[in-house]
Tab-separated table of C-alpha atoms in Angstrom:
chain	number	residue	atom	x	y	z
A	4	GLU	CA	76.415	-80.308	5.657
A	5	VAL	CA	76.046	-80.264	9.471
A	6	TRP	CA	73.526	-77.476	9.236
A	7	SER	CA	71.551	-79.235	6.477
A	8	ILE	CA	71.354	-82.518	8.413
A	9	GLY	CA	70.414	-80.787	11.649
A	10	PHE	CA	67.829	-78.599	9.911
A	11	GLU	CA	66.125	-81.514	8.148
A	12	ASN	CA	66.098	-83.965	11.043
A	13	LEU	CA	65.743	-81.748	14.083
A	14	LEU	CA	64.884	-78.100	13.565
A	15	SER	CA	62.352	-78.464	10.766
A	16	PRO	CA	60.176	-81.152	12.447
A	17	MET	CA	60.339	-79.415	15.818
A	18	GLY	CA	59.434	-76.077	14.310
A	19	MET	CA	56.560	-77.644	12.415
A	20	LEU	CA	55.289	-79.185	15.618
A	21	THR	CA	55.513	-75.830	17.408
A	22	LEU	CA	53.611	-74.097	14.663
A	23	GLN	CA	50.912	-76.803	14.667
A	24	THR	CA	50.549	-76.644	18.451
A	25	ALA	CA	50.356	-72.866	18.443
A	26	GLY	CA	47.947	-72.780	15.555
A	27	LEU	CA	45.687	-75.383	17.132
A	28	ARG	CA	45.604	-73.527	20.502
A	29	LEU	CA	44.915	-70.241	18.663
A	30	CYS	CA	42.003	-71.775	16.801
A	31	LEU	CA	40.538	-73.219	20.003
A	32	TRP	CA	41.001	-69.912	21.757
A	33	LEU	CA	39.233	-68.048	18.933
A	34	ALA	CA	36.472	-70.659	18.957
A	35	GLY	CA	35.653	-69.619	22.554
A	36	PHE	CA	34.303	-66.234	21.358
A	37	THR	CA	30.565	-66.216	20.768
A	38	TRP	CA	30.711	-64.322	17.443
A	39	ILE	CA	33.307	-66.686	16.134
A	40	PHE	CA	31.193	-69.649	17.107
A	41	ARG	CA	28.165	-68.148	15.339
A	42	LEU	CA	30.252	-67.242	12.265
A	43	VAL	CA	31.667	-70.791	11.973
A	44	ILE	CA	28.287	-72.411	12.460
A	45	PHE	CA	26.773	-70.040	9.800
A	46	ALA	CA	29.639	-70.840	7.363
A	47	GLY	CA	29.006	-74.543	7.908
A	48	LEU	CA	25.301	-74.120	7.196
A	49	VAL	CA	26.123	-72.211	4.015
A	50	VAL	CA	28.459	-74.924	2.849
A	51	ALA	CA	25.854	-77.603	3.700
A	52	GLY	CA	23.252	-75.626	1.674
A	53	LEU	CA	25.541	-75.270	-1.317
A	54	TYR	CA	26.312	-79.046	-1.136
A	55	ALA	CA	22.553	-79.872	-0.966
A	56	ALA	CA	21.942	-77.616	-3.966
A	57	GLY	CA	24.765	-79.228	-5.955
A	58	VAL	CA	26.500	-75.911	-6.668
A	59	THR	CA	29.481	-75.917	-8.971
A	60	ILE	CA	32.431	-73.559	-8.173
A	61	GLN	CA	35.092	-73.045	-10.799
A	62	GLN	CA	33.847	-76.096	-12.746
A	63	VAL	CA	34.099	-78.241	-9.617
A	64	SER	CA	30.865	-79.635	-8.139
A	65	LEU	CA	30.675	-79.775	-4.382
A	66	ARG	CA	29.321	-83.288	-4.688
A	67	SER	CA	32.330	-84.523	-6.649
A	68	GLU	CA	35.285	-86.381	-5.218
A	69	GLU	CA	37.580	-83.407	-5.878
A	70	ALA	CA	35.702	-81.359	-3.339
A	71	LEU	CA	35.573	-84.150	-0.733
A	72	PRO	CA	38.799	-83.180	1.116
A	73	ILE	CA	37.563	-79.571	1.537
A	74	LEU	CA	34.205	-80.794	2.835
A	75	ILE	CA	35.954	-83.071	5.288
A	76	ARG	CA	38.017	-80.184	6.626
A	77	VAL	CA	34.947	-77.982	6.961
A	78	ALA	CA	33.151	-80.763	8.867
A	79	VAL	CA	36.131	-81.270	11.150
A	80	VAL	CA	36.225	-77.557	11.975
A	81	GLU	CA	32.504	-77.502	12.656
A	82	VAL	CA	32.647	-80.536	14.912
A	83	LEU	CA	35.678	-79.172	16.783
A	84	VAL	CA	34.047	-75.852	17.404
A	85	VAL	CA	30.800	-77.358	18.637
A	86	VAL	CA	32.670	-79.850	20.880
A	87	HIS	CA	34.781	-77.036	22.217
A	88	TRP	CA	31.682	-75.143	23.303
A	89	LEU	CA	30.017	-78.235	24.874
A	90	LEU	CA	33.041	-80.160	26.200
A	91	PRO	CA	36.315	-78.226	26.071
A	92	LEU	CA	38.318	-81.198	27.397
A	93	ILE	CA	37.158	-83.373	24.548
A	94	ALA	CA	38.156	-80.669	22.078
A	95	ASP	CA	41.660	-80.522	23.670
A	96	THR	CA	41.818	-84.293	23.398
A	97	LEU	CA	40.923	-84.242	19.733
A	98	GLY	CA	43.546	-81.582	19.138
A	99	LEU	CA	46.178	-83.615	20.945
A	100	LEU	CA	45.216	-86.691	18.922
A	101	TYR	CA	45.750	-84.629	15.760
A	102	LEU	CA	49.206	-83.572	16.981
A	103	VAL	CA	50.158	-87.132	17.903
A	104	ALA	CA	49.000	-88.451	14.519
A	105	ALA	CA	51.031	-85.717	12.776
A	106	VAL	CA	54.203	-86.397	14.774
A	107	VAL	CA	54.255	-90.236	14.557
A	108	SER	CA	52.401	-90.482	11.275
A	109	LEU	CA	49.647	-92.596	12.909
A	110	ASP	CA	46.968	-93.745	10.536
A	111	PRO	CA	43.877	-94.729	12.543
A	112	THR	CA	42.497	-96.769	9.709
A	113	SER	CA	45.586	-99.052	9.741
A	114	GLN	CA	45.576	-99.628	13.513
A	115	SER	CA	43.469	-101.865	15.622
A	116	TRP	CA	40.674	-100.362	17.723
A	117	LYS	CA	42.607	-101.306	20.902
A	118	VAL	CA	45.610	-99.185	19.850
A	119	CYS	CA	43.349	-96.257	18.893
A	120	ALA	CA	41.423	-96.545	22.155
A	121	GLY	CA	44.605	-96.642	24.191
A	122	VAL	CA	46.064	-93.589	22.423
A	123	ALA	CA	42.721	-91.761	22.925
A	124	VAL	CA	42.666	-92.523	26.656
A	125	VAL	CA	46.226	-91.398	27.080
A	126	CYS	CA	45.528	-88.156	25.174
A	127	LEU	CA	42.401	-87.587	27.301
A	128	PHE	CA	44.509	-87.937	30.499
A	129	VAL	CA	47.297	-85.649	29.167
A	130	SER	CA	44.737	-83.066	28.022
A	131	TRP	CA	43.230	-83.134	31.551
A	132	LEU	CA	46.662	-82.588	33.090
A	133	LEU	CA	47.467	-79.750	30.636
A	134	SER	CA	44.130	-78.039	31.049
A	135	GLY	CA	44.790	-74.299	31.337
A	136	ARG	CA	48.521	-74.871	30.907
A	137	TRP	CA	48.873	-75.115	27.185
A	138	HIS	CA	50.685	-71.810	26.975
A	139	TRP	CA	53.504	-73.477	28.954
A	140	VAL	CA	53.609	-76.270	26.378
A	141	VAL	CA	53.898	-73.773	23.497
A	142	GLY	CA	56.552	-71.848	25.371
A	143	PHE	CA	58.514	-75.019	26.098
A	144	GLU	CA	58.398	-75.980	22.421
A	145	VAL	CA	59.631	-72.478	21.443
A	146	VAL	CA	62.489	-72.759	23.915
A	147	LEU	CA	63.449	-76.159	22.541
A	148	CYS	CA	63.476	-74.726	18.996
A	149	LEU	CA	65.744	-71.926	20.090
A	150	ILE	CA	68.079	-74.390	21.901
A	151	VAL	CA	68.262	-76.604	18.759
A	152	LEU	CA	68.897	-73.551	16.599
A	153	LEU	CA	71.692	-72.391	18.913
A	154	SER	CA	73.178	-75.867	19.038
A	155	LEU	CA	73.195	-76.196	15.232
A	156	THR	CA	74.794	-72.780	14.921
A	157	VAL	CA	77.533	-73.654	17.392
A	158	ALA	CA	78.136	-77.106	15.856
A	159	THR	CA	78.284	-75.604	12.357
A	160	GLY	CA	80.758	-72.965	13.573
A	161	MET	CA	82.963	-75.535	15.331
A	162	MET	CA	82.950	-77.829	12.259
A	163	ARG	CA	83.926	-74.904	10.011
A	164	MET	CA	86.752	-73.942	12.420
A	165	TRP	CA	87.993	-77.560	12.417
A	166	ILE	CA	87.941	-77.713	8.700
A	167	ASP	CA	89.831	-74.430	8.385
A	168	ASN	CA	92.354	-75.653	10.932
A	169	MET	CA	92.856	-78.966	9.133
A	170	ARG	CA	93.241	-77.079	5.890
A	171	THR	CA	95.854	-74.797	7.411
A	172	GLN	CA	97.837	-77.656	8.992
A	173	HIS	CA	97.702	-80.177	6.183
A	174	GLY	CA	96.799	-78.122	3.137
A	175	ASP	CA	100.413	-77.854	1.900
A	176	LYS	CA	100.993	-81.549	2.417
A	177	LEU	CA	97.814	-82.393	0.579
A	178	ARG	CA	98.698	-80.151	-2.353
A	179	GLN	CA	102.209	-81.666	-2.495
A	180	TRP	CA	100.759	-85.190	-2.404
A	181	ARG	CA	98.407	-84.317	-5.301
A	182	THR	CA	101.272	-82.877	-7.250
A	183	ASP	CA	103.389	-86.001	-6.654
A	184	MET	CA	100.524	-88.189	-7.720
A	185	ARG	CA	100.015	-86.222	-10.891
A	186	SER	CA	103.770	-86.518	-11.618
A	187	GLN	CA	103.790	-90.267	-11.043
A	188	ARG	CA	100.688	-90.626	-13.245
A	189	GLN	CA	102.396	-88.667	-16.025
A	190	VAL	CA	105.525	-90.891	-15.685
A	191	LEU	CA	103.392	-93.992	-15.931
A	192	GLU	CA	101.528	-92.624	-18.951
A	193	ASP	CA	104.813	-91.804	-20.648
A	194	GLU	CA	106.064	-95.295	-19.911
A	195	VAL	CA	102.926	-96.869	-21.291
A	196	ALA	CA	103.211	-94.747	-24.418
A	197	ARG	CA	106.848	-95.747	-24.917
A	198	LEU	CA	106.093	-99.402	-24.510
A	199	ARG	CA	103.178	-99.143	-26.927
A	200	LYS	CA	105.383	-97.467	-29.475
A	201	ARG	CA	108.039	-100.204	-29.119
A	202	LEU	CA	105.378	-102.917	-29.538
A	203	GLU	CA	104.005	-101.159	-32.694
A	204	ASP	CA	107.535	-100.884	-34.124
A	205	ALA	CA	108.240	-104.542	-33.356
A	206	THR	CA	104.976	-105.589	-34.962
A	207	GLY	CA	105.717	-103.473	-38.095
A	208	LYS	CA	109.093	-105.072	-38.586
A	209	ARG	CA	107.510	-108.518	-38.685
């Protein structure tokens, strides 16, 4: 139980954040290569051409609402790669905004423009501070995950030891108490049966 609670509320969210951060930095690092940049731009042009031609793939048209999420993701990747080539700091800011939105479940469409602008300015400043130091951030997140994992392991072990100790100290008393309760319940059931029989006999005589 301790492990399940800690895993769901601590380790799993922190591990997901670490994976997202590492994946984002890996994508931005790969986007810095010229051949990757050209390949992504070419793929975007191919998708745009297929969309303009109204191509249908596996009975799904690229102009339908079902394909809209995929097209949005492709557009985001294209924009992020282009921005990374032109203004790397802005690309870092967009990536940090994505991480913040994922952590706090921030929906820009449900917030005022002042809140969004404030978050963007803060992310821009933090990205400027962390420029060239993102590997330290990923390393720090990995260390935190290891610390949480170690803490959960120790806490689970201590809880198991405490349960075993309590079972050893009070197990016999608990079993005796259960046995006594069963005996008392049986006595009460016998008494109820005897009284019911007497009532039935008295009713029959009348």
